[in-house]
PDB file of C-alpha atoms in Angstrom:
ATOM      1  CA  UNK A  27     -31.658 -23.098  24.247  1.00  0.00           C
ATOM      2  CA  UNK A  28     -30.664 -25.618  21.424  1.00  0.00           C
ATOM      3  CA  UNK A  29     -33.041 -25.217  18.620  1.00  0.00           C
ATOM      4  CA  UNK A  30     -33.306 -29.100  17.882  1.00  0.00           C
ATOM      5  CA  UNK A  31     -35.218 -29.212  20.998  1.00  0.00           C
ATOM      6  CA  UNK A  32     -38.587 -29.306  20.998  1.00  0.00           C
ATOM      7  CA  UNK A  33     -40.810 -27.354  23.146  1.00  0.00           C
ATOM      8  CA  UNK A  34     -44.685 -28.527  24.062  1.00  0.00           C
ATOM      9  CA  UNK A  35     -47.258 -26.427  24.482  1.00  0.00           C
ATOM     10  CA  UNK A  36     -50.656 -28.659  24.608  1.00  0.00           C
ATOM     11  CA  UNK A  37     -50.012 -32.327  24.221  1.00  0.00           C
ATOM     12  CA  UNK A  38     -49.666 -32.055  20.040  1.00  0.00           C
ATOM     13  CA  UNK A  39     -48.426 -28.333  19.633  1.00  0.00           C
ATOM     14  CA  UNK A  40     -45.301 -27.257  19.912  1.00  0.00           C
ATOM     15  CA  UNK A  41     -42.102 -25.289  18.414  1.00  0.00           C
ATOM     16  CA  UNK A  42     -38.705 -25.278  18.272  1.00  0.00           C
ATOM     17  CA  UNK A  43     -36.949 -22.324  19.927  1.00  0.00           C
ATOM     18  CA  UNK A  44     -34.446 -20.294  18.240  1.00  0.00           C
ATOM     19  CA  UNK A  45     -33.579 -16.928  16.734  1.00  0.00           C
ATOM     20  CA  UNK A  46     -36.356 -17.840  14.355  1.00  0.00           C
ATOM     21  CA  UNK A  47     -39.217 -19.849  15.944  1.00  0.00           C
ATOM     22  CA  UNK A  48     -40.224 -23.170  14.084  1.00  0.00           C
ATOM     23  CA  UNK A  49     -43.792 -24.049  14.807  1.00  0.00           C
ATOM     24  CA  UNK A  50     -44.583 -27.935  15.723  1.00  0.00           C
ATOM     25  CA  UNK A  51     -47.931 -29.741  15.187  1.00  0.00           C
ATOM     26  CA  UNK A  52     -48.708 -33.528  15.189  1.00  0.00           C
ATOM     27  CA  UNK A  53     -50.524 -34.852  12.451  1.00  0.00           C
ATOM     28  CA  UNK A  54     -51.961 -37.921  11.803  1.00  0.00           C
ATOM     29  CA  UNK A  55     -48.974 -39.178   9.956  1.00  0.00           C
ATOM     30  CA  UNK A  56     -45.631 -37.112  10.890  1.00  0.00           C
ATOM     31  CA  UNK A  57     -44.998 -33.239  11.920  1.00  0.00           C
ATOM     32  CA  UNK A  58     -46.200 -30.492  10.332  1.00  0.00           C
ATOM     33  CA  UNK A  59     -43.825 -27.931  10.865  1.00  0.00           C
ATOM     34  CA  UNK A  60     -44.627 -24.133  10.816  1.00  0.00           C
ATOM     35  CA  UNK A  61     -42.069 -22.626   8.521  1.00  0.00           C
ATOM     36  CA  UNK A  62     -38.245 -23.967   8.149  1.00  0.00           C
ATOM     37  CA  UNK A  63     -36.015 -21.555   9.885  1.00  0.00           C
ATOM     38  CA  UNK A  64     -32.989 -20.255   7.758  1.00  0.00           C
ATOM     39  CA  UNK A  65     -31.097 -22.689   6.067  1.00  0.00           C
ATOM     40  CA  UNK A  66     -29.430 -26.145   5.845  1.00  0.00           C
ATOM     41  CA  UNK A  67     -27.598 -26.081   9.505  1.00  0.00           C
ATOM     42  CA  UNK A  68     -30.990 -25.313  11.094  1.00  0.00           C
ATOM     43  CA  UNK A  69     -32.778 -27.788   9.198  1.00  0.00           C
ATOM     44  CA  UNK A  70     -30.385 -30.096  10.316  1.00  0.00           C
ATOM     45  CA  UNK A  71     -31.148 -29.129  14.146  1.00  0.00           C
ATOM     46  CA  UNK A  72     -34.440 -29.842  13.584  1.00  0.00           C
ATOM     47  CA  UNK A  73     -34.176 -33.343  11.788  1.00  0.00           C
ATOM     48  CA  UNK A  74     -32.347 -33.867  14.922  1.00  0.00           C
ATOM     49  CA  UNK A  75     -35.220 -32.887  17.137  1.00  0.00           C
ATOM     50  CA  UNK A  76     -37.427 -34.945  15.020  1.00  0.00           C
ATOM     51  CA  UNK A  77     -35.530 -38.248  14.888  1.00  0.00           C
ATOM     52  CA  UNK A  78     -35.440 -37.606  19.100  1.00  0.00           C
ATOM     53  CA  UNK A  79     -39.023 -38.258  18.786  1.00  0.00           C
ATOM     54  CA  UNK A  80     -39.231 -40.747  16.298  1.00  0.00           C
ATOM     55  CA  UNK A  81     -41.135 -38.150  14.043  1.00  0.00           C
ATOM     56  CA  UNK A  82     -41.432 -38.076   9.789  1.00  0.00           C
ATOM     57  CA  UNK A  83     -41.664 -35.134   8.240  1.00  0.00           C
ATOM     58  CA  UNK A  84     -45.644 -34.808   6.977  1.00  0.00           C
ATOM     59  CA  UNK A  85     -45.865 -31.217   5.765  1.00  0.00           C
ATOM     60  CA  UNK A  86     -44.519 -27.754   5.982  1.00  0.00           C
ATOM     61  CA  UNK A  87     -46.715 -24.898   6.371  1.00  0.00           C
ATOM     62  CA  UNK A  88     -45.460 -21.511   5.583  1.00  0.00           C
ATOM     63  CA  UNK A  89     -46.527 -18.245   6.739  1.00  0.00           C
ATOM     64  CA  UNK A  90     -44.728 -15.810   4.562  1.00  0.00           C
ATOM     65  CA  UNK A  91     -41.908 -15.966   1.977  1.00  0.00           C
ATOM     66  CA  UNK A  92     -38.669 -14.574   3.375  1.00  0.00           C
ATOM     67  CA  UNK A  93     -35.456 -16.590   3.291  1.00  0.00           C
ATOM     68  CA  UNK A  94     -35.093 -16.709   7.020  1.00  0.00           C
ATOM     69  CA  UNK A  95     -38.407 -18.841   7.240  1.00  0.00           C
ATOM     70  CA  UNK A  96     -38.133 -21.144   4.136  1.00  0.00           C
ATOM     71  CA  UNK A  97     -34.488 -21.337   4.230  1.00  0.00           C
ATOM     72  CA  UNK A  98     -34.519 -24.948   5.422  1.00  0.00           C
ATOM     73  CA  UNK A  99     -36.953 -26.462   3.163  1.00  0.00           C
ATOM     74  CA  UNK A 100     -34.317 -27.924   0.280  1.00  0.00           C
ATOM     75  CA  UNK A 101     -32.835 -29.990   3.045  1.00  0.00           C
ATOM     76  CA  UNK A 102     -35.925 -31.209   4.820  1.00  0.00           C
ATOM     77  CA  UNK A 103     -37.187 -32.353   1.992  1.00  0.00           C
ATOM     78  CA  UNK A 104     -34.469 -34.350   0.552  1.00  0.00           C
ATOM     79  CA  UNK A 105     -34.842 -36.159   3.959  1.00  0.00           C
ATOM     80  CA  UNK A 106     -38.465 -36.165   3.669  1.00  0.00           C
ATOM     81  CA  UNK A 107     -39.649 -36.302  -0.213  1.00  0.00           C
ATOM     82  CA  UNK A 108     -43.127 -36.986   0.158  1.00  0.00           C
ATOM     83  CA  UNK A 109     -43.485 -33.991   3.133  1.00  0.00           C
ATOM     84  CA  UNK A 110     -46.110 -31.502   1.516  1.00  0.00           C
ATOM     85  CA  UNK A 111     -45.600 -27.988   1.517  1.00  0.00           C
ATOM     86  CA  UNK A 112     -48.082 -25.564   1.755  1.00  0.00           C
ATOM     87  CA  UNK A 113     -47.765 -21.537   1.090  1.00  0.00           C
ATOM     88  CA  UNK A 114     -49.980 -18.451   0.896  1.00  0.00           C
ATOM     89  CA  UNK A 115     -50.672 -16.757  -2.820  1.00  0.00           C
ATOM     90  CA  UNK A 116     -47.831 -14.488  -4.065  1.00  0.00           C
ATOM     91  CA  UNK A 117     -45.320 -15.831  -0.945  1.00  0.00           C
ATOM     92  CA  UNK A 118     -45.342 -19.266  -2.649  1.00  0.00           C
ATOM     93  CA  UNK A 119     -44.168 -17.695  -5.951  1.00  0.00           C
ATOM     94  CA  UNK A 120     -40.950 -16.091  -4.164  1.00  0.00           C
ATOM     95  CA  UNK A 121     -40.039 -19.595  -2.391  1.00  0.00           C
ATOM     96  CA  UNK A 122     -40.097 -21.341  -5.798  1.00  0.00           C
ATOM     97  CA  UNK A 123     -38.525 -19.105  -7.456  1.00  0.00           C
ATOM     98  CA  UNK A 124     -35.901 -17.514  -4.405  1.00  0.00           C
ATOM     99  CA  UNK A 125     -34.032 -14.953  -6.834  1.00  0.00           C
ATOM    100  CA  UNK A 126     -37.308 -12.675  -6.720  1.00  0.00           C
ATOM    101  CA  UNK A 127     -36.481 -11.502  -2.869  1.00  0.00           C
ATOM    102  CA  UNK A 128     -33.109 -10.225  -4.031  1.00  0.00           C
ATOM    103  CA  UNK A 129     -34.893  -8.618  -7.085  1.00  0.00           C
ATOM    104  CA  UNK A 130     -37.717  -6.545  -5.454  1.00  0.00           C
ATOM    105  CA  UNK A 131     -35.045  -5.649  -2.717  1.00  0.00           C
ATOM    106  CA  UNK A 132     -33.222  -4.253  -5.094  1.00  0.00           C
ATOM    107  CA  UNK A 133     -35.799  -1.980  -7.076  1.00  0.00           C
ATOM    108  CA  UNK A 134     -36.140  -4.747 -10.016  1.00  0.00           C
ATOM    109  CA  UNK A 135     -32.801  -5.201 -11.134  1.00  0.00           C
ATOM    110  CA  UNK A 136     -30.560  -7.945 -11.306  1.00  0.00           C
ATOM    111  CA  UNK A 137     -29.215  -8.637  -7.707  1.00  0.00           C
ATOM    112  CA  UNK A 138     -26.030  -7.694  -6.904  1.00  0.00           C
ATOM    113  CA  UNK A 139     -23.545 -10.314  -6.238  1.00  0.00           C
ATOM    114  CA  UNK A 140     -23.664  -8.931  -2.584  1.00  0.00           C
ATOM    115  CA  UNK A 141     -27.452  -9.565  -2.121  1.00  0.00           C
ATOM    116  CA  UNK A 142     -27.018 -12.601  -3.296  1.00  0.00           C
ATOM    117  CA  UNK A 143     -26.850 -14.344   0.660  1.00  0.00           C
ATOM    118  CA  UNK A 144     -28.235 -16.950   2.153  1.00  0.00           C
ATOM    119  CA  UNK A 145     -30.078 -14.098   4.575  1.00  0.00           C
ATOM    120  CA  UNK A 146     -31.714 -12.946   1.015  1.00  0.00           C
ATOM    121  CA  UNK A 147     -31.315 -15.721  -0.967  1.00  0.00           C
ATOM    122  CA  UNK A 148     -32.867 -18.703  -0.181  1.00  0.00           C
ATOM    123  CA  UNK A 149     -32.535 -22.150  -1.684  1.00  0.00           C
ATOM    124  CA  UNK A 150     -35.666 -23.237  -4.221  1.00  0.00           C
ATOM    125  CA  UNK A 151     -38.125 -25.200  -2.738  1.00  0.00           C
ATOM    126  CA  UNK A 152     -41.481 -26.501  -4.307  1.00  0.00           C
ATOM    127  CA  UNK A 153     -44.825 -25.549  -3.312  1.00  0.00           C
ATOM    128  CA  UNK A 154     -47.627 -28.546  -3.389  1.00  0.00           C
ATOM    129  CA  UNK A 155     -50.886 -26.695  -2.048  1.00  0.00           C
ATOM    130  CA  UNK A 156     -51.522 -23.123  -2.120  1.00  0.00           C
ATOM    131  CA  UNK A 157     -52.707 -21.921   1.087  1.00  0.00           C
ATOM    132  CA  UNK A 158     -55.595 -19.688   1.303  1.00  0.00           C
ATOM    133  CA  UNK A 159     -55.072 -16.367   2.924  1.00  0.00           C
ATOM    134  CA  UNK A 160     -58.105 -16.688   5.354  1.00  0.00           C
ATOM    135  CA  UNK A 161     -60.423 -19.723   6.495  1.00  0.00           C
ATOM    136  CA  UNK A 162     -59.788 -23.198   7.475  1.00  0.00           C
ATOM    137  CA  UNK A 163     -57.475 -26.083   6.010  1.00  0.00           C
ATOM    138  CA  UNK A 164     -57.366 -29.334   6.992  1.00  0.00           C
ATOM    139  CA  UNK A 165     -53.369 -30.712   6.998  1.00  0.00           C
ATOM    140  CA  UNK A 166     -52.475 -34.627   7.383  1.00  0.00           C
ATOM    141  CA  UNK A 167     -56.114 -34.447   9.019  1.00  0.00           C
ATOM    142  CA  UNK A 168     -55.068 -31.799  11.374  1.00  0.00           C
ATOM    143  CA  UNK A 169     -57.269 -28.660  11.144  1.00  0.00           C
ATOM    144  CA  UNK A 170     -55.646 -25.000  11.130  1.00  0.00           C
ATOM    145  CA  UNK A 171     -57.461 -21.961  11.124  1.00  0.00           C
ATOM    146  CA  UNK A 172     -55.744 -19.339   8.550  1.00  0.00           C
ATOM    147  CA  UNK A 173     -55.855 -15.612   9.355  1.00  0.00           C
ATOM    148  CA  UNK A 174     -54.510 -12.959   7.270  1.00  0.00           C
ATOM    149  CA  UNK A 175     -51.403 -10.933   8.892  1.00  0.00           C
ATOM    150  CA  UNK A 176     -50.839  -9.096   5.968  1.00  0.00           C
ATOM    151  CA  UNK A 177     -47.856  -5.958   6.449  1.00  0.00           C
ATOM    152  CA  UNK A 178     -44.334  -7.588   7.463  1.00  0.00           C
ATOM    153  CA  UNK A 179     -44.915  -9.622   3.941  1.00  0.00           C
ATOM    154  CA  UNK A 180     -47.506  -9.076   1.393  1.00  0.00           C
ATOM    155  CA  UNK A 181     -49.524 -12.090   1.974  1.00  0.00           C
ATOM    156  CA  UNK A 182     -48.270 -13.205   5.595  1.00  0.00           C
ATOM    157  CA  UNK A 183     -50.812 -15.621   7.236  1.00  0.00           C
ATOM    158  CA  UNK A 184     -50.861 -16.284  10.951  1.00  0.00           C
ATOM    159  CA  UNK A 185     -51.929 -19.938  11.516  1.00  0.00           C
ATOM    160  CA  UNK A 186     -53.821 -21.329  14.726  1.00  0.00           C
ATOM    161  CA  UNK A 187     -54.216 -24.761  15.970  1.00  0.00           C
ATOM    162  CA  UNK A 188     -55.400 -26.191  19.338  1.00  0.00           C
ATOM    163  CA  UNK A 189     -56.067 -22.291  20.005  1.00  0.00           C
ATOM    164  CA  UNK A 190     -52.522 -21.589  19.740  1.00  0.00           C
ATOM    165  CA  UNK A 191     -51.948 -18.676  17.147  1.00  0.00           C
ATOM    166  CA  UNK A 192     -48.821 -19.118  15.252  1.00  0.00           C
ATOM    167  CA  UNK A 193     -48.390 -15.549  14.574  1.00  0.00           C
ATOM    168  CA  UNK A 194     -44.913 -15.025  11.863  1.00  0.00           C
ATOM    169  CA  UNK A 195     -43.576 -11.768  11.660  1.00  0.00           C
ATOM    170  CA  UNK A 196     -46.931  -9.980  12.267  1.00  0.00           C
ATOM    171  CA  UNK A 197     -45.420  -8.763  15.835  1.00  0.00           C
ATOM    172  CA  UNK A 198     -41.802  -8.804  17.274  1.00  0.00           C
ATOM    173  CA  UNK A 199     -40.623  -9.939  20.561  1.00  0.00           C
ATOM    174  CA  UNK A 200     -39.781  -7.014  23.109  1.00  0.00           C
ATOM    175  CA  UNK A 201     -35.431  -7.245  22.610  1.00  0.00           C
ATOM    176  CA  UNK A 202     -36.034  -7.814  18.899  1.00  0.00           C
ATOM    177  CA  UNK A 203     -38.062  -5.047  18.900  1.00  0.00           C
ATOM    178  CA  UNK A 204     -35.313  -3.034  20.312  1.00  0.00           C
ATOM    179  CA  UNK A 205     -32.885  -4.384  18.349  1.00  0.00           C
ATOM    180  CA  UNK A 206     -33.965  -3.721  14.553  1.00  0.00           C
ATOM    181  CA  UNK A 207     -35.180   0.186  15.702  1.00  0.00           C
ATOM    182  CA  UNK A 208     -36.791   0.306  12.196  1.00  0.00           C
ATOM    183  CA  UNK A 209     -38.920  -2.852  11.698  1.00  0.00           C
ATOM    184  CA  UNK A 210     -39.018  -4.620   8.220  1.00  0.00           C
ATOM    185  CA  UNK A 211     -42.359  -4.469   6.793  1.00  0.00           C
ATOM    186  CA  UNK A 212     -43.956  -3.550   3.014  1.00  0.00           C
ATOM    187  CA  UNK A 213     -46.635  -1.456   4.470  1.00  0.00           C
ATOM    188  CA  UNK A 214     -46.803  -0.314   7.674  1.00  0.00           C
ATOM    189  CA  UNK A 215     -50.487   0.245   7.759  1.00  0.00           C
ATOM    190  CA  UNK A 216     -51.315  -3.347   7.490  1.00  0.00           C
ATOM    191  CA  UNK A 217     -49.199  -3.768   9.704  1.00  0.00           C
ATOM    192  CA  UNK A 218     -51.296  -1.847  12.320  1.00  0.00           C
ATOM    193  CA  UNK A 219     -54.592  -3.419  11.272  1.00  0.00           C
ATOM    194  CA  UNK A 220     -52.640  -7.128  11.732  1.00  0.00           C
ATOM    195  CA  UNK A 221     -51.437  -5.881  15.307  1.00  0.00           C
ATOM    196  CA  UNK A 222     -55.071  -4.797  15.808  1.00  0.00           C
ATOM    197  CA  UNK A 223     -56.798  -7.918  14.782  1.00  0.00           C
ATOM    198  CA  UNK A 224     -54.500  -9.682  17.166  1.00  0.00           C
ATOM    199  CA  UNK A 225     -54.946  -7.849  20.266  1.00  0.00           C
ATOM    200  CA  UNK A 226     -59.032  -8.529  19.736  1.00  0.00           C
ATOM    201  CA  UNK A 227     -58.113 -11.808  19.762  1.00  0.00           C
ATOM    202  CA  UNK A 228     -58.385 -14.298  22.545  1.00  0.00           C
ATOM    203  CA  UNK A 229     -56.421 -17.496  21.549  1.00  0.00           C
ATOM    204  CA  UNK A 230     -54.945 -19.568  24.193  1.00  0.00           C
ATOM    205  CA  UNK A 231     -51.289 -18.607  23.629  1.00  0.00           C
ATOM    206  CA  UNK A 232     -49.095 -16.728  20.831  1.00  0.00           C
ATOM    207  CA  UNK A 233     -45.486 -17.792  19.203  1.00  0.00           C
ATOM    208  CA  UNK A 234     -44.024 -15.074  16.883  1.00  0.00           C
ATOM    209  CA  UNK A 235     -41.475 -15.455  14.224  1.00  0.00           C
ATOM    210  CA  UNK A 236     -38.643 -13.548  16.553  1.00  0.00           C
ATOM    211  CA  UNK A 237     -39.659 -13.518  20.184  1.00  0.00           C
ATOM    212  CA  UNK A 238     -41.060 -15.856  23.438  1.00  0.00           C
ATOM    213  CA  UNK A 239     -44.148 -17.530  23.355  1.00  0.00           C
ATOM    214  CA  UNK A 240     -46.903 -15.501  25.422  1.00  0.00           C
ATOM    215  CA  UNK A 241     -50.477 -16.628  26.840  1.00  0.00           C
ATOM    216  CA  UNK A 242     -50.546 -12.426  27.634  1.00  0.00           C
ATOM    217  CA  UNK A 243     -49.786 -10.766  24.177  1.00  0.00           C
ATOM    218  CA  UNK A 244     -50.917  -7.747  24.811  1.00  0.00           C
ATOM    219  CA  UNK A 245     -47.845  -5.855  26.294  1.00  0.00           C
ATOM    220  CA  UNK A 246     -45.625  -6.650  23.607  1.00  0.00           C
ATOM    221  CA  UNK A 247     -48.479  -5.971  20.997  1.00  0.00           C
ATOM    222  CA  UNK A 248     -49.235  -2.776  22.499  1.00  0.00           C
ATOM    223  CA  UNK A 249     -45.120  -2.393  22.105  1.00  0.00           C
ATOM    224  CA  UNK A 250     -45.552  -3.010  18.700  1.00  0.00           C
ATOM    225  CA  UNK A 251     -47.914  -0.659  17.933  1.00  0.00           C
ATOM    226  CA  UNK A 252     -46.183   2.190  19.955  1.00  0.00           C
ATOM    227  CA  UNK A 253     -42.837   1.865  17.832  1.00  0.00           C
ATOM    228  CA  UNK A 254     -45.020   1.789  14.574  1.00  0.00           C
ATOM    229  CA  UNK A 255     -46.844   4.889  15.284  1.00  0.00           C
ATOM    230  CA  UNK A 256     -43.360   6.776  16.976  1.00  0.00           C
ATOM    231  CA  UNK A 257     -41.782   6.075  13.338  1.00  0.00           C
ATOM    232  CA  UNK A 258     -44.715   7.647  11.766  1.00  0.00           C
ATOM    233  CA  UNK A 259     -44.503  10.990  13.868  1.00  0.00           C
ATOM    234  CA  UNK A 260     -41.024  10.480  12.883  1.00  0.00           C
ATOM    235  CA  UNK A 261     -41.094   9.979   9.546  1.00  0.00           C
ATOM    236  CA  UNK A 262     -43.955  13.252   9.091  1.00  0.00           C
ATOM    237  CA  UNK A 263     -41.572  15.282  10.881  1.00  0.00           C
ATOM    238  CA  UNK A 264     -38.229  14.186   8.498  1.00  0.00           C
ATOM    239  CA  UNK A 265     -41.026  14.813   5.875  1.00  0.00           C
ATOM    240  CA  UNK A 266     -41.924  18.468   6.848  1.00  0.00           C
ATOM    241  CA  UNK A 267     -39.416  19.317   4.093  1.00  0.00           C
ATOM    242  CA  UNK A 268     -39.724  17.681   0.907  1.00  0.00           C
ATOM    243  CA  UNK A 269     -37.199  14.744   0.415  1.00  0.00           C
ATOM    244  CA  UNK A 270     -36.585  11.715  -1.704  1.00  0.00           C
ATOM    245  CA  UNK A 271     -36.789   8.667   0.060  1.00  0.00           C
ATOM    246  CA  UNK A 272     -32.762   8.133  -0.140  1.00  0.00           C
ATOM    247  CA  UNK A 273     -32.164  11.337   1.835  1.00  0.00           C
ATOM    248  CA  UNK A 274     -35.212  10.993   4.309  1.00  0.00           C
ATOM    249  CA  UNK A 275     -33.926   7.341   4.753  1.00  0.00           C
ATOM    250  CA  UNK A 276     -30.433   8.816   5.815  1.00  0.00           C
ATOM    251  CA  UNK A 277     -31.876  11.331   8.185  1.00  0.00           C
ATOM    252  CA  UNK A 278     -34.048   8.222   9.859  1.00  0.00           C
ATOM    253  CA  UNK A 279     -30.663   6.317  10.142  1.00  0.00           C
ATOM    254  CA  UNK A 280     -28.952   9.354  11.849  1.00  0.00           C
ATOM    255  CA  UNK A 281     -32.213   9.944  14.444  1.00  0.00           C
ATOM    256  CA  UNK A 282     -32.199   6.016  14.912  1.00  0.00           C
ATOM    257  CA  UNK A 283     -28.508   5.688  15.835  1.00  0.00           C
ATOM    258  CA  UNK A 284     -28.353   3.098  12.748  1.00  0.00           C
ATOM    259  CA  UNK A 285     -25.220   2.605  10.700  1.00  0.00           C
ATOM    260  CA  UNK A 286     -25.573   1.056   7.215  1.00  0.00           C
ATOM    261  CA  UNK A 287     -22.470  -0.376   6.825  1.00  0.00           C
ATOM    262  CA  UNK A 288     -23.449  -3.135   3.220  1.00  0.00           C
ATOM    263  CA  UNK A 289     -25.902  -3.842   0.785  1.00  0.00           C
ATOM    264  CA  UNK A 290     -28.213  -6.059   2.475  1.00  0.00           C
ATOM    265  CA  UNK A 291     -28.722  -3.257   5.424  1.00  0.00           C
ATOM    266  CA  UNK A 292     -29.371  -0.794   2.744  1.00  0.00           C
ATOM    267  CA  UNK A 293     -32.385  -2.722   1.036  1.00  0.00           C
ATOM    268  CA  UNK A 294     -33.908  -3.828   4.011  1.00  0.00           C
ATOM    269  CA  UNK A 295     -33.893  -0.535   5.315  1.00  0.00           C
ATOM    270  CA  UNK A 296     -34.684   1.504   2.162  1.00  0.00           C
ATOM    271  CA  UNK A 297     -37.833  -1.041   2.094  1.00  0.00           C
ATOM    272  CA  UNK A 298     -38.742  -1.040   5.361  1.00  0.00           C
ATOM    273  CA  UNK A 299     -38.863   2.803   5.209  1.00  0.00           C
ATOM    274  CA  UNK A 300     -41.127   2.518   1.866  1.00  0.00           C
ATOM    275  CA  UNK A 301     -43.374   0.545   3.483  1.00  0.00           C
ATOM    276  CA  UNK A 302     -43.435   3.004   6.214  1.00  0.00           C
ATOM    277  CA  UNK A 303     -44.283   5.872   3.766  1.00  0.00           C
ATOM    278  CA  UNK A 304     -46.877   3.832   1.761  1.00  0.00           C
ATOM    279  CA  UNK A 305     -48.826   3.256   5.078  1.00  0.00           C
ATOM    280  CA  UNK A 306     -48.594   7.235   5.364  1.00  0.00           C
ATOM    281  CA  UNK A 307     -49.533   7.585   2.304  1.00  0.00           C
ATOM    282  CA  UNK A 308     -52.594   5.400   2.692  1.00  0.00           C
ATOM    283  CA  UNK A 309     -53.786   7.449   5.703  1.00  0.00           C
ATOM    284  CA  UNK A 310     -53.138  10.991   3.758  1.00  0.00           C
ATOM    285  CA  UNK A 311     -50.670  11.854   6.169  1.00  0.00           C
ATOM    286  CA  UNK A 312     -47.886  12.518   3.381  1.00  0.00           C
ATOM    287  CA  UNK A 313     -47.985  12.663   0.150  1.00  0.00           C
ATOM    288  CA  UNK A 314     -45.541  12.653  -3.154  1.00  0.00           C
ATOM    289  CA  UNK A 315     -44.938  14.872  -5.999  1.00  0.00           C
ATOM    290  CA  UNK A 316     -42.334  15.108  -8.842  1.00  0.00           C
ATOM    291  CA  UNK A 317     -39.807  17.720  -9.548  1.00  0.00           C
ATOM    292  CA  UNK A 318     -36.113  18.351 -10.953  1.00  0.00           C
ATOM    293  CA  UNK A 319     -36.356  14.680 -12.035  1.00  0.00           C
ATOM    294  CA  UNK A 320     -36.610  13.510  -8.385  1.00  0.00           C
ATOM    295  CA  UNK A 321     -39.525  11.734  -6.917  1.00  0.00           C
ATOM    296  CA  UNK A 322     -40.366  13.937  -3.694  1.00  0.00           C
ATOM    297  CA  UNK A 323     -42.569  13.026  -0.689  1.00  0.00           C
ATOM    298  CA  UNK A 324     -43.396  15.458   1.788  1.00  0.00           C
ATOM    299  CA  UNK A 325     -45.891  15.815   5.010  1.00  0.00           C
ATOM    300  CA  UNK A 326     -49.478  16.215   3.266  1.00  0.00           C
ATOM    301  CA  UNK A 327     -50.576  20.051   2.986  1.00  0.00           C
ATOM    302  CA  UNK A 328     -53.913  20.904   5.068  1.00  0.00           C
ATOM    303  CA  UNK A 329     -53.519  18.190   7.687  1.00  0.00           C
ATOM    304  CA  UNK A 330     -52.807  19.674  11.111  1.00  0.00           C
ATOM    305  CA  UNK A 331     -50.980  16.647  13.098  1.00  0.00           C
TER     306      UNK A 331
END
């Protein structure tokens, strides 16, 4: 499906479909978009899909701060300088300044020329409003309800309009699912708590980041939460032995069928995996320890599981 066309949902909320999903709402003024997508060609795509409906640009609302959702910012809004943009705390930091993904990928130093892509790397884009993490907003006199997602990204925000719950990366569509085998996230026990929250939920319909809109979330939720909780029996077992996370990364890989083949697979893995042992971690199910100058995390003594 061509992602400059836009798909309704109630008679002012929308999206535009794609391998990331672009959230559509009509404000008083223009379209508020929900997120960018990746970069300049899909912002193009979508000016396209605005201009079809005779549409400016009013504001763009963003749920979290990786490149493959504020990506097309830069070029919207040379199209559209007065459009407002609107982030969470923390995520708006990262899409002013884009060089900070690349650096906390990387364990604080300066990125390699390799992580230095567009899939990492964003182009700069302001930030006019900061977005609170929870409550209510009112956008070109259009009112969204916030909700914290927190997990995939620090300070990810779900945002719901019309009763339509515009849900980021907080859950992955069933192939997608399937496809990344070890989900990014920066702590996989917000994670859980996020895919909680939304499955006592009751909103009219859901859009993820990566996936189909749903009016019946909670098969692919319940997915969700079943591949979260298999990596942490997982992990625990990898972890039986004491290992640093380099090696128990490796052995993950190897159970996973994953090949790491460049840079940016490394980092988003190595991360992903972190996140995975900090949610551990958080629950007492592992725990860490230094010796021989290597930082060593192992299945928690005492806990029978």
């Amino acid at each position: 499906m061509a992602q400059h066309t836009l798909e309704m949902i109630t008679e002012t909320v929308g999206y535009f479909p794609g391998s990331v999903n672009i959230g559509f709402v009509q404000g008083k003024t223009g379209a508020i978009l929900i997120d960018s997508g990746l970069d300049t060609q899909t912002a193009k795509k979508i000016k396209k899909g605005l201009d079809a409906i005779a549409q400016p640009l009013s504001a763009i609302v963003q749920t979290h701060a990786h490149a493959d959702h504020f990506g097309g910012n830069a070029y919207l809004l040379s199209c559209w300088p007065a459009a407002q943009v609107y982030a969470p705390p923390l995520e708006e930091a990262i899409i002013r300044y884009p060089l900070l993904e690349p650096i906390y990928l990387g364990m604080g130093a300066q990125p390699l020329d390799e992580l230095r892509n567009k899939f990492l790397l964003a182009e700069a884009s302001r930030v006019d409003h900061l977005l609170p993490t929870e409550g209510r907003v009112e956008i070109d006199e259009t009112c969204f309800e916030v909700i914290p997602l927190p997990g995939h990204s620090w300070n990810q925000v779900g945002l719901v309009v019309d009763r339509i719950c515009f849900s980021a990366d907080s859950y992955l569509g069933e192939e997608t699912l399937k496809k990344h085998k070890l989900p990014f996230l920066v702590d996989a026990h917000e994670t859980l708590l996020s895919l909680v929250k939304l499955l006592e939920s009751n909103y009219r319909g859901y859009l993820p980041g990566h996936g189909p809109y749903t009016t019946s979330p909670e098969a692919v939720l319940t997915q969700n939460i079943h591949c979260h909780r298999r990596l942490y029996g997982m992990i625990e077992e990898i972890l039986s032995e004491e290992r640093t996370l380099e090696q128990a990364l490796a052995l993950v890989c190897e159970r996973l069928q994953i090949s790491i083949e460049n840079a940016t697979s490394y980092v988003l893995y190595r991360t992903a995996l972190m996140g995975y042992f900090i949610g551990l971690l958080k629950e007492e199910r592992i725990r860490y320890r230094f010796a021989a100058n290597q930082w060593l995390w192992g299945k928690h003594d005492g806990l029978d599981r």
